[in-house]
Coordinates of N, CA, C and O in Angstrom, one line a residue:
T1 N 153.4 100.7 127.1 CA 152.0 100.2 127.4 C 151.1 101.0 126.5 O 151.0 102.2 126.2
T2 N 150.2 99.9 125.8 CA 149.0 100.6 124.6 C 148.1 100.6 126.1 O 147.6 99.5 126.6
A3 N 147.6 101.6 126.1 CA 145.7 101.8 127.1 C 144.7 101.1 126.1 O 145.2 100.7 125.0
P4 N 144.2 100.0 127.1 CA 142.9 99.5 126.4 C 142.1 100.6 125.9 O 142.1 101.5 126.1
A5 N 141.3 100.1 124.7 CA 140.2 100.6 123.8 C 139.0 101.2 125.0 O 138.5 100.2 125.3
P6 N 138.7 102.0 124.5 CA 137.4 102.1 125.6 C 136.0 101.4 124.7 O 136.0 101.2 123.8
A7 N 135.2 101.6 125.3 CA 133.8 100.6 125.2 C 133.2 101.2 123.9 O 133.1 102.5 123.6
R8 N 132.5 100.7 123.1 CA 131.9 100.8 121.7 C 130.2 101.1 122.1 O 130.1 99.8 122.1
D9 N 130.2 101.5 122.0 CA 128.4 101.7 121.9 C 128.2 101.5 120.3 O 128.3 102.1 119.5
E10 N 127.3 99.8 120.4 CA 127.5 99.6 118.6 C 126.0 99.6 118.1 O 125.2 98.9 117.2
K11 N 124.7 100.2 119.4 CA 123.6 99.8 118.9 C 123.6 100.9 118.1 O 123.9 101.8 117.4
Q12 N 122.5 100.8 116.7 CA 122.1 101.2 115.8 C 120.6 102.0 115.9 O 119.6 100.9 116.3
V13 N 120.3 103.2 116.2 CA 119.6 104.0 117.0 C 118.7 104.3 115.8 O 119.0 104.9 114.7
A14 N 117.4 104.2 115.6 CA 116.4 104.3 114.7 C 116.2 106.1 113.9 O 116.6 106.2 112.8
A15 N 116.0 106.4 115.0 CA 116.0 107.6 114.8 C 117.2 109.0 114.2 O 117.2 109.1 112.9
L16 N 118.2 108.1 114.5 CA 119.8 108.6 113.9 C 120.1 107.7 112.6 O 120.5 108.9 111.4
N17 N 119.8 106.9 112.7 CA 119.6 106.0 111.3 C 118.7 106.4 110.3 O 119.3 107.0 108.9
G18 N 117.7 107.0 110.5 CA 116.4 107.6 109.7 C 117.6 109.4 108.7 O 118.0 109.5 107.7
L19 N 118.3 109.8 110.0 CA 118.9 111.0 109.5 C 119.7 110.3 108.8 O 120.0 111.6 107.8
A20 N 120.8 109.7 108.8 CA 122.0 109.3 107.7 C 121.5 108.9 106.8 O 121.7 109.4 105.4
I21 N 120.4 108.1 107.0 CA 119.4 108.0 105.4 C 119.1 109.4 104.7 O 119.9 109.1 103.0
V22 N 118.9 110.3 104.9 CA 118.0 111.6 104.3 C 119.2 111.5 103.8 O 119.5 112.1 102.8
A23 N 120.4 111.6 104.5 CA 121.4 113.1 104.4 C 122.2 111.9 102.6 O 122.7 113.0 102.0
H24 N 122.6 110.7 103.3 CA 123.0 109.7 101.6 C 121.8 109.9 100.6 O 122.4 110.1 99.4
A25 N 120.8 109.3 100.8 CA 120.1 109.8 99.8 C 119.8 110.9 99.3 O 119.9 111.6 98.0
Q26 N 120.3 111.9 99.7 CA 119.7 113.6 99.5 C 121.6 114.1 98.6 O 121.2 114.6 97.8
A27 N 122.2 113.5 99.5 CA 123.4 114.3 98.9 C 123.4 113.4 97.8 O 124.5 114.0 96.7
G28 N 123.5 112.0 97.4 CA 123.3 111.2 96.4 C 122.9 111.9 95.1 O 123.8 111.8 94.5
S29 N 121.9 112.3 95.6 CA 121.0 112.7 94.3 C 121.0 114.4 94.1 O 122.0 114.7 92.7
L30 N 121.6 114.8 94.7 CA 122.2 116.0 94.5 C 123.7 116.3 93.8 O 124.1 117.3 92.6
L31 N 124.5 115.6 94.8 CA 126.0 115.3 93.9 C 126.1 113.9 92.8 O 127.4 114.3 92.3
G32 N 125.1 113.8 92.3 CA 125.5 112.9 91.4 C 125.8 111.4 92.0 O 127.2 111.3 91.1
K33 N 126.1 111.3 92.7 CA 126.8 110.0 93.6 C 125.8 108.4 93.8 O 125.1 108.8 94.5
P34 N 126.0 108.0 92.8 CA 124.5 107.0 92.7 C 125.3 105.6 94.1 O 124.1 105.5 94.8
E35 N 126.3 105.7 94.4 CA 127.2 104.9 95.7 C 126.2 105.2 96.7 O 125.8 104.6 97.3
W36 N 126.2 106.7 97.0 CA 125.9 106.9 97.9 C 123.9 107.0 98.6 O 123.8 106.6 99.6
R37 N 123.5 106.8 97.0 CA 122.2 106.8 97.0 C 121.9 105.4 97.4 O 120.8 105.2 97.8
A38 N 122.7 104.4 96.7 CA 122.3 103.1 96.6 C 122.3 103.0 98.7 O 122.2 101.8 98.8
R39 N 123.6 103.9 98.8 CA 123.7 103.1 100.8 C 122.9 103.2 101.2 O 122.5 102.4 102.4
A40 N 122.3 104.8 100.8 CA 120.7 105.0 101.8 C 119.7 104.0 101.6 O 119.3 103.7 102.4
R41 N 119.6 103.3 100.2 CA 118.4 102.3 100.0 C 119.2 101.3 101.0 O 118.2 100.8 101.5
R42 N 120.1 100.7 100.7 CA 120.5 99.8 101.7 C 120.5 99.3 103.2 O 119.6 99.1 104.0
A43 N 120.9 100.7 104.3 CA 120.2 101.2 105.0 C 119.1 100.8 105.8 O 118.4 100.1 106.1
A44 N 118.0 101.8 104.6 CA 116.6 101.5 104.9 C 115.8 100.4 104.6 O 115.2 100.4 105.5
E45 N 116.3 99.3 103.8 CA 115.9 98.3 103.5 C 116.4 97.3 104.5 O 115.5 96.6 105.3
R46 N 117.5 97.5 105.2 CA 117.8 97.1 106.4 C 117.1 97.2 108.0 O 116.7 96.4 108.4
F47 N 117.2 98.3 108.0 CA 116.2 98.7 109.2 C 115.0 98.1 108.6 O 114.7 98.2 110.1
W48 N 114.3 98.3 108.0 CA 112.9 98.5 107.5 C 112.4 96.9 108.0 O 111.7 96.2 108.6
S49 N 113.7 96.1 107.1 CA 113.2 94.5 107.5 C 113.8 94.0 108.6 O 113.1 93.0 109.4
I50 N 114.5 94.5 109.6 CA 114.5 94.0 110.9 C 114.1 94.9 112.1 O 113.1 94.2 113.2
A51 N 113.6 96.4 111.8 CA 113.2 96.7 113.2 C 111.7 97.2 112.5 O 110.7 97.5 113.8
W52 N 110.9 97.1 111.6 CA 109.8 97.2 111.3 C 109.2 96.1 112.1 O 109.1 94.7 110.8
D53 N 108.0 95.8 112.7 CA 107.1 94.8 112.9 C 105.8 95.0 112.0 O 105.3 95.5 112.7
E54 N 105.5 94.6 111.0 CA 104.2 94.8 110.3 C 103.2 94.2 110.8 O 102.1 95.0 110.8
R55 N 103.0 93.0 111.3 CA 102.2 92.1 112.5 C 101.1 93.5 113.9 O 100.2 93.8 113.6
R56 N 102.3 93.8 114.0 CA 102.3 94.4 115.5 C 102.2 96.4 114.7 O 101.7 96.8 115.7
R57 N 102.6 96.1 113.6 CA 102.5 97.7 113.5 C 103.4 98.9 114.5 O 103.0 99.6 114.7
R58 N 104.5 97.9 114.7 CA 105.6 98.8 115.6 C 107.1 98.8 115.2 O 107.3 97.8 114.6
L59 N 107.5 99.8 115.6 CA 109.0 100.5 115.3 C 109.7 100.2 116.4 O 109.6 100.4 117.4
A60 N 110.8 99.5 115.7 CA 111.8 99.3 117.1 C 112.7 100.4 117.1 O 112.7 101.5 116.4
H61 N 113.0 100.8 118.7 CA 114.0 102.3 118.8 C 115.5 101.8 118.1 O 115.8 102.9 118.1
E62 N 115.9 100.9 118.2 CA 117.4 100.1 117.8 C 117.5 98.9 117.6 O 116.7 97.8 118.0
L63 N 118.5 98.8 116.6 CA 119.0 97.4 116.1 C 120.3 97.2 117.0 O 121.2 98.4 117.2
W64 N 120.7 96.2 117.8 CA 122.0 95.7 118.4 C 122.0 94.5 118.0 O 121.7 93.3 117.9
R65 N 123.4 94.3 117.4 CA 123.7 92.6 117.0 C 123.2 92.1 115.8 O 122.5 91.1 116.1
G66 N 122.4 93.0 115.3 CA 121.2 92.4 114.3 C 119.7 92.3 114.4 O 119.3 91.7 113.8
R67 N 119.4 92.5 115.9 CA 118.3 92.3 116.1 C 117.9 93.8 116.8 O 118.2 94.4 117.5
A68 N 116.2 93.9 116.8 CA 115.5 94.3 116.7 C 115.0 94.9 118.5 O 115.5 93.4 119.3
Q69 N 115.3 96.0 119.1 CA 115.1 95.8 120.4 C 114.4 97.2 121.0 O 115.1 98.3 120.3
G70 N 113.3 97.4 121.7 CA 113.3 98.3 122.7 C 111.8 99.1 121.6 O 112.0 98.3 120.4
E71 N 111.2 100.0 122.4 CA 109.8 100.6 121.6 C 110.0 101.7 121.0 O 110.4 102.4 121.7
G72 N 109.8 101.9 119.4 CA 110.2 103.0 118.9 C 109.2 104.4 119.8 O 108.3 104.3 120.4
L73 N 110.8 105.2 119.5 CA 109.8 106.8 120.0 C 109.0 107.4 119.1 O 109.6 106.8 117.9
L74 N 108.7 108.8 119.3 CA 108.2 109.0 118.0 C 109.3 110.0 117.3 O 108.9 109.8 115.6
E75 N 110.5 110.0 117.6 CA 111.4 110.3 116.7 C 112.0 109.3 116.1 O 112.3 109.7 114.7
D76 N 111.7 108.5 116.0 CA 112.0 107.3 115.7 C 111.3 106.9 114.7 O 112.0 106.5 113.7
Y77 N 110.2 106.6 114.6 CA 109.3 107.0 113.8 C 109.3 107.7 112.8 O 109.1 107.9 111.2
A78 N 109.1 109.1 112.9 CA 109.2 110.4 111.9 C 110.5 110.4 111.5 O 110.8 110.5 110.3
H79 N 112.0 110.3 111.9 CA 113.2 110.1 111.3 C 113.4 109.0 110.1 O 113.6 109.2 109.2
V80 N 112.9 107.5 110.8 CA 113.0 107.0 109.7 C 112.0 106.8 108.5 O 112.1 106.5 107.7
A81 N 111.0 107.6 108.5 CA 109.8 108.0 107.6 C 110.5 109.1 107.0 O 110.8 108.8 105.3
R82 N 111.3 109.6 107.4 CA 111.8 111.1 106.3 C 112.9 110.4 105.5 O 112.8 110.5 104.5
G83 N 113.4 109.4 106.1 CA 114.5 108.6 105.1 C 113.9 107.4 104.1 O 114.3 107.8 103.2
L84 N 112.9 107.0 104.4 CA 112.1 106.6 103.6 C 111.9 107.4 102.4 O 111.8 106.9 101.2
L85 N 111.2 108.5 102.7 CA 111.0 109.3 102.0 C 111.8 109.4 100.9 O 111.4 110.2 99.6
A86 N 112.9 109.8 101.1 CA 114.3 110.6 100.9 C 114.4 109.3 99.6 O 115.0 109.4 98.8
V87 N 114.5 107.9 100.5 CA 114.9 107.4 99.4 C 113.8 106.9 98.3 O 114.5 107.1 96.6
A88 N 112.9 107.1 98.3 CA 111.6 107.2 97.1 C 112.0 108.0 96.1 O 111.9 107.7 95.5
A89 N 112.4 109.4 97.0 CA 112.8 110.5 95.6 C 114.2 110.2 95.3 O 114.2 110.7 94.0
A90 N 115.0 109.6 95.7 CA 116.5 109.8 95.4 C 115.8 107.9 94.7 O 116.8 108.2 93.1
T91 N 115.3 107.3 94.4 CA 115.0 106.6 93.4 C 114.3 106.3 92.6 O 114.0 105.4 91.6
G92 N 113.3 107.1 92.8 CA 111.8 106.5 92.2 C 111.3 105.5 92.8 O 110.1 105.2 91.4
E93 N 111.1 105.2 93.6 CA 110.9 103.5 94.1 C 109.0 103.8 94.8 O 109.9 104.3 95.9
S94 N 108.3 103.9 94.6 CA 107.2 104.1 95.8 C 107.0 103.2 96.1 O 106.0 103.6 97.3
R95 N 107.4 102.1 97.2 CA 107.4 101.5 97.9 C 107.8 101.8 99.2 O 107.3 101.6 100.1
W96 N 108.8 102.5 98.9 CA 109.5 103.5 99.8 C 108.2 104.6 100.4 O 108.4 104.9 101.8
R97 N 107.8 105.8 100.0 CA 106.6 106.2 100.0 C 105.5 105.3 100.6 O 105.6 106.1 101.8
A98 N 105.3 104.2 100.3 CA 104.4 103.6 101.2 C 104.2 103.0 102.7 O 103.4 103.3 103.8
R99 N 106.1 102.8 102.5 CA 106.4 102.4 103.7 C 106.7 103.5 104.8 O 105.9 103.4 106.0
A100 N 106.7 104.9 104.3 CA 106.5 106.0 105.2 C 105.4 106.1 105.6 O 105.3 107.1 106.9
E101 N 104.5 106.2 104.7 CA 103.4 106.4 105.1 C 102.3 105.0 106.4 O 102.0 105.4 106.9
S102 N 103.2 103.9 106.3 CA 102.9 103.2 107.2 C 103.2 103.5 108.4 O 102.5 103.6 109.4
L103 N 104.5 103.6 108.4 CA 105.4 104.1 109.7 C 104.5 105.4 110.4 O 104.4 105.5 111.6
I104 N 104.4 106.6 109.5 CA 103.4 107.8 110.2 C 102.6 107.7 110.4 O 101.9 107.7 111.6
D105 N 101.5 106.7 109.8 CA 100.1 106.6 110.0 C 100.7 105.4 111.4 O 99.4 105.9 112.5
A106 N 101.4 104.7 111.6 CA 101.0 104.2 113.4 C 102.0 104.8 114.2 O 101.4 105.2 115.4
A107 N 102.6 105.6 113.7 CA 103.3 106.7 114.5 C 101.8 107.9 115.0 O 101.8 107.9 116.7
L108 N 101.3 108.4 114.4 CA 99.6 109.2 114.6 C 98.4 108.5 115.8 O 98.6 108.8 116.6
K109 N 98.9 106.9 115.2 CA 98.1 105.8 116.5 C 98.4 106.1 117.4 O 97.5 105.6 118.9
A110 N 99.8 105.9 117.7 CA 100.7 105.6 119.3 C 100.6 106.9 119.8 O 100.8 106.6 121.3
F111 N 100.9 108.0 119.4 CA 102.1 108.8 120.0 C 100.6 110.0 119.9 O 101.4 111.1 120.3
T112 N 99.9 110.3 119.2 CA 99.2 111.2 119.4 C 98.3 111.0 120.5 O 97.1 110.5 120.8
G113 N 97.8 112.3 121.0 CA 97.1 112.4 122.8 C 95.8 112.9 122.2 O 95.4 113.3 121.3
E114 N 94.5 112.8 123.4 CA 93.3 113.4 123.2 C 93.2 115.2 122.8 O 92.4 115.2 122.0
D115 N 94.5 115.7 122.8 CA 94.3 116.9 122.6 C 94.9 117.3 121.3 O 95.0 118.8 121.3
G116 N 95.5 116.2 120.9 CA 96.0 116.4 119.7 C 97.6 116.9 119.4 O 98.1 116.6 118.1
R117 N 98.3 116.7 120.4 CA 99.5 117.1 120.7 C 100.3 115.7 120.1 O 99.5 114.5 120.2
L118 N 101.0 115.5 120.1 CA 102.2 114.5 119.6 C 103.3 114.1 121.0 O 104.1 115.4 121.0
Y119 N 103.1 112.9 121.2 CA 103.7 113.0 122.8 C 105.2 112.1 122.3 O 105.3 111.3 121.2
A120 N 106.4 111.8 123.0 CA 107.4 111.4 122.7 C 107.8 109.8 122.8 O 107.9 109.2 122.1
S121 N 106.3 109.1 123.4 CA 106.6 107.9 123.4 C 105.0 107.3 123.8 O 104.2 107.8 124.3
R122 N 104.8 106.4 123.9 CA 103.7 105.8 124.0 C 103.4 105.5 125.6 O 102.2 105.8 125.5
E123 N 103.7 105.5 126.6 CA 104.2 105.6 127.9 C 103.5 107.4 127.5 O 102.4 107.6 128.8
A124 N 104.0 108.2 127.1 CA 103.9 109.7 127.6 C 102.4 109.8 127.3 O 101.7 111.1 128.2
V125 N 101.8 109.2 126.8 CA 100.1 109.7 126.2 C 99.3 109.5 127.6 O 98.3 110.4 127.2
R126 N 99.5 108.6 128.0 CA 99.0 108.0 129.7 C 99.3 109.1 130.7 O 99.0 108.7 131.7
L127 N 100.3 109.7 130.8 CA 100.7 110.4 132.1 C 100.3 111.2 132.5 O 99.7 111.8 131.6
P128 N 99.8 111.5 133.9 CA 99.4 113.0 134.0 C 99.9 114.6 133.4 O 99.2 115.2 133.2
L129 N 101.3 114.1 133.5 CA 102.0 115.3 132.9 C 102.8 114.8 131.6 O 104.3 114.4 132.0
P130 N 102.9 114.3 130.7 CA 103.1 114.1 129.6 C 104.4 114.8 129.1 O 104.2 115.9 128.8
L131 N 105.4 113.7 128.5 CA 106.5 114.4 127.8 C 106.1 115.0 126.6 O 105.4 113.9 125.7
I132 N 106.4 116.0 126.0 CA 105.3 116.4 125.3 C 106.9 116.5 124.1 O 107.7 117.6 124.4
D133 N 107.1 116.4 122.6 CA 108.0 116.5 121.9 C 108.2 117.0 120.9 O 107.9 117.2 119.6
T134 N 108.3 118.5 121.9 CA 108.5 119.8 120.2 C 109.7 120.6 120.1 O 110.2 121.4 119.6
E135 N 110.9 120.3 121.3 CA 112.0 120.7 121.5 C 113.3 120.4 120.2 O 113.3 119.1 119.9
D136 N 113.0 121.3 119.3 CA 114.3 120.8 118.2 C 116.0 121.5 118.5 O 115.8 122.5 119.3
Y137 N 116.5 120.7 118.6 CA 118.1 120.4 119.1 C 119.4 120.5 117.8 O 119.0 121.0 117.0
G138 N 120.1 119.0 118.1 CA 121.0 119.6 117.1 C 120.1 118.8 116.1 O 120.8 118.6 114.4
Y139 N 119.1 118.1 116.0 CA 117.8 117.4 114.7 C 116.9 117.9 115.2 O 116.4 117.9 116.0
P140 N 115.6 118.1 114.1 CA 114.6 118.0 114.4 C 113.9 117.1 115.5 O 114.4 116.0 115.6
S141 N 113.0 118.0 116.3 CA 112.2 117.2 117.4 C 111.2 116.1 116.7 O 111.0 116.0 115.5
G142 N 110.7 114.6 117.2 CA 110.0 114.1 116.5 C 108.6 114.8 116.2 O 108.1 114.1 114.8
T143 N 108.3 115.5 116.5 CA 107.3 116.6 116.6 C 107.0 117.4 114.7 O 106.6 116.8 114.1
S144 N 108.4 117.5 115.0 CA 108.9 118.4 113.9 C 109.0 117.6 112.6 O 108.3 118.2 111.7
A145 N 109.4 116.6 113.0 CA 110.1 115.3 111.9 C 108.5 114.8 111.3 O 108.0 114.6 110.4
T146 N 107.7 114.5 112.5 CA 106.3 114.0 111.8 C 105.9 114.8 111.1 O 105.2 114.5 110.1
I147 N 105.5 116.1 111.7 CA 105.0 117.1 110.9 C 105.0 117.3 109.0 O 104.8 117.4 108.4
E148 N 106.7 117.4 109.0 CA 107.3 117.3 107.9 C 107.0 116.7 106.8 O 106.6 116.6 105.3
V149 N 107.1 115.0 107.6 CA 106.2 114.2 106.8 C 105.1 113.9 106.3 O 104.5 113.7 105.0
L150 N 103.9 114.6 107.4 CA 102.8 114.9 106.9 C 102.5 115.4 106.0 O 101.7 115.3 104.3
L151 N 103.0 117.0 106.1 CA 103.2 117.7 104.9 C 103.7 117.1 103.7 O 102.8 117.4 102.6
A152 N 104.7 116.8 103.2 CA 105.4 116.0 102.1 C 104.4 114.5 101.5 O 104.3 114.6 100.2
L153 N 103.3 114.1 102.5 CA 102.9 113.0 102.2 C 101.1 113.8 101.4 O 101.2 112.8 100.4
G154 N 101.1 114.6 101.8 CA 100.2 115.1 101.3 C 98.4 114.7 101.7 O 98.8 113.7 102.2
G155 N 97.6 115.1 100.8 CA 96.1 114.3 101.4 C 95.6 114.8 102.1 O 95.9 115.2 103.2
E156 N 94.0 115.1 102.0 CA 93.4 115.2 102.9 C 93.7 115.0 104.6 O 93.8 115.8 105.6
L157 N 93.7 113.5 104.9 CA 93.9 113.0 105.8 C 95.8 113.5 106.8 O 95.5 113.7 107.7
H158 N 96.3 113.3 105.8 CA 97.8 113.9 106.4 C 98.0 114.7 106.8 O 98.5 115.8 107.7
L159 N 97.1 115.6 105.7 CA 97.1 117.4 105.6 C 96.9 117.7 107.1 O 97.0 118.7 107.9
A160 N 95.8 117.4 107.6 CA 94.4 117.2 108.6 C 95.3 117.2 109.8 O 95.3 117.9 110.8
A161 N 96.2 115.5 110.0 CA 96.8 115.2 111.1 C 97.7 116.6 111.4 O 98.3 116.6 112.3
A162 N 98.7 116.8 110.5 CA 99.2 117.9 110.8 C 99.3 119.1 111.1 O 99.7 119.9 111.9
S163 N 97.9 119.3 110.5 CA 97.3 120.6 111.2 C 97.2 120.8 113.1 O 97.5 122.0 113.8
R164 N 96.8 119.5 113.8 CA 96.6 119.4 115.2 C 98.1 119.7 115.7 O 97.3 120.8 116.2
P165 N 98.7 119.3 115.3 CA 100.2 119.6 116.7 C 100.7 120.9 115.7 O 101.2 121.5 116.6
L166 N 100.3 121.4 114.8 CA 100.8 123.0 114.2 C 100.0 123.7 115.2 O 100.7 125.0 115.5
Q167 N 98.8 123.7 115.0 CA 98.3 124.6 115.8 C 98.5 124.4 117.6 O 98.2 125.7 118.1
N168 N 98.5 123.8 117.8 CA 98.9 123.7 119.5 C 100.3 124.6 119.7 O 101.2 124.7 120.6
L169 N 101.4 124.0 118.8 CA 102.6 124.7 118.5 C 102.5 126.4 117.8 O 103.6 127.2 118.3
S170 N 101.5 126.4 117.7 CA 101.8 128.0 117.2 C 102.2 129.3 118.3 O 102.6 130.3 117.8
G171 N 101.2 129.4 119.0 CA 101.8 129.9 120.1 C 102.9 130.1 120.9 O 103.4 131.1 121.0
G172 N 103.6 129.4 120.1 CA 105.6 128.9 121.2 C 106.0 129.9 119.7 O 107.3 129.9 120.1
I173 N 105.4 130.0 118.4 CA 106.5 130.4 117.1 C 106.0 131.9 117.5 O 105.6 133.1 117.5
A174 N 107.3 132.5 117.4 CA 107.6 134.1 117.5 C 107.4 134.2 116.2 O 107.5 134.1 115.1
A175 N 106.5 135.6 116.0 CA 106.2 136.3 115.2 C 107.2 137.5 114.8 O 107.9 137.7 115.1

């Protein structure tokens, strides 16, 4: 007899999709694979159209069965913004950069504490001992990815916004 197939987790997490979009856009450009760039663009468009709520200026944490659900975390906003910047670079379409800027500006408003640190979730900003999102593991933390996007966007406001969490982190970087 055949064993039953294991259950599958079919949700699409925003941060992980952002990472995949970056990989496809960059690899498509570097390796001359237009179909990979097109795949990145389609994924970015799908995620943007379903997961981003323009009125509330909020990103969902995941898609499941074609619907947005859950509150996005700092890493979701940052990695999707990285993906949108990669699509902008791969396609030359400026709307992706504008969308990345909308995402990262919303993330700064939602996840920046009074001390200038970036926190993992909206709730963490208000906790007595909040979760600070600074640990890079298999992929960059929400803080690292946010700083990367801010530096890529440039401009006085984004560079100033990047400097605050960098100052908070500087003591933990080995010289």
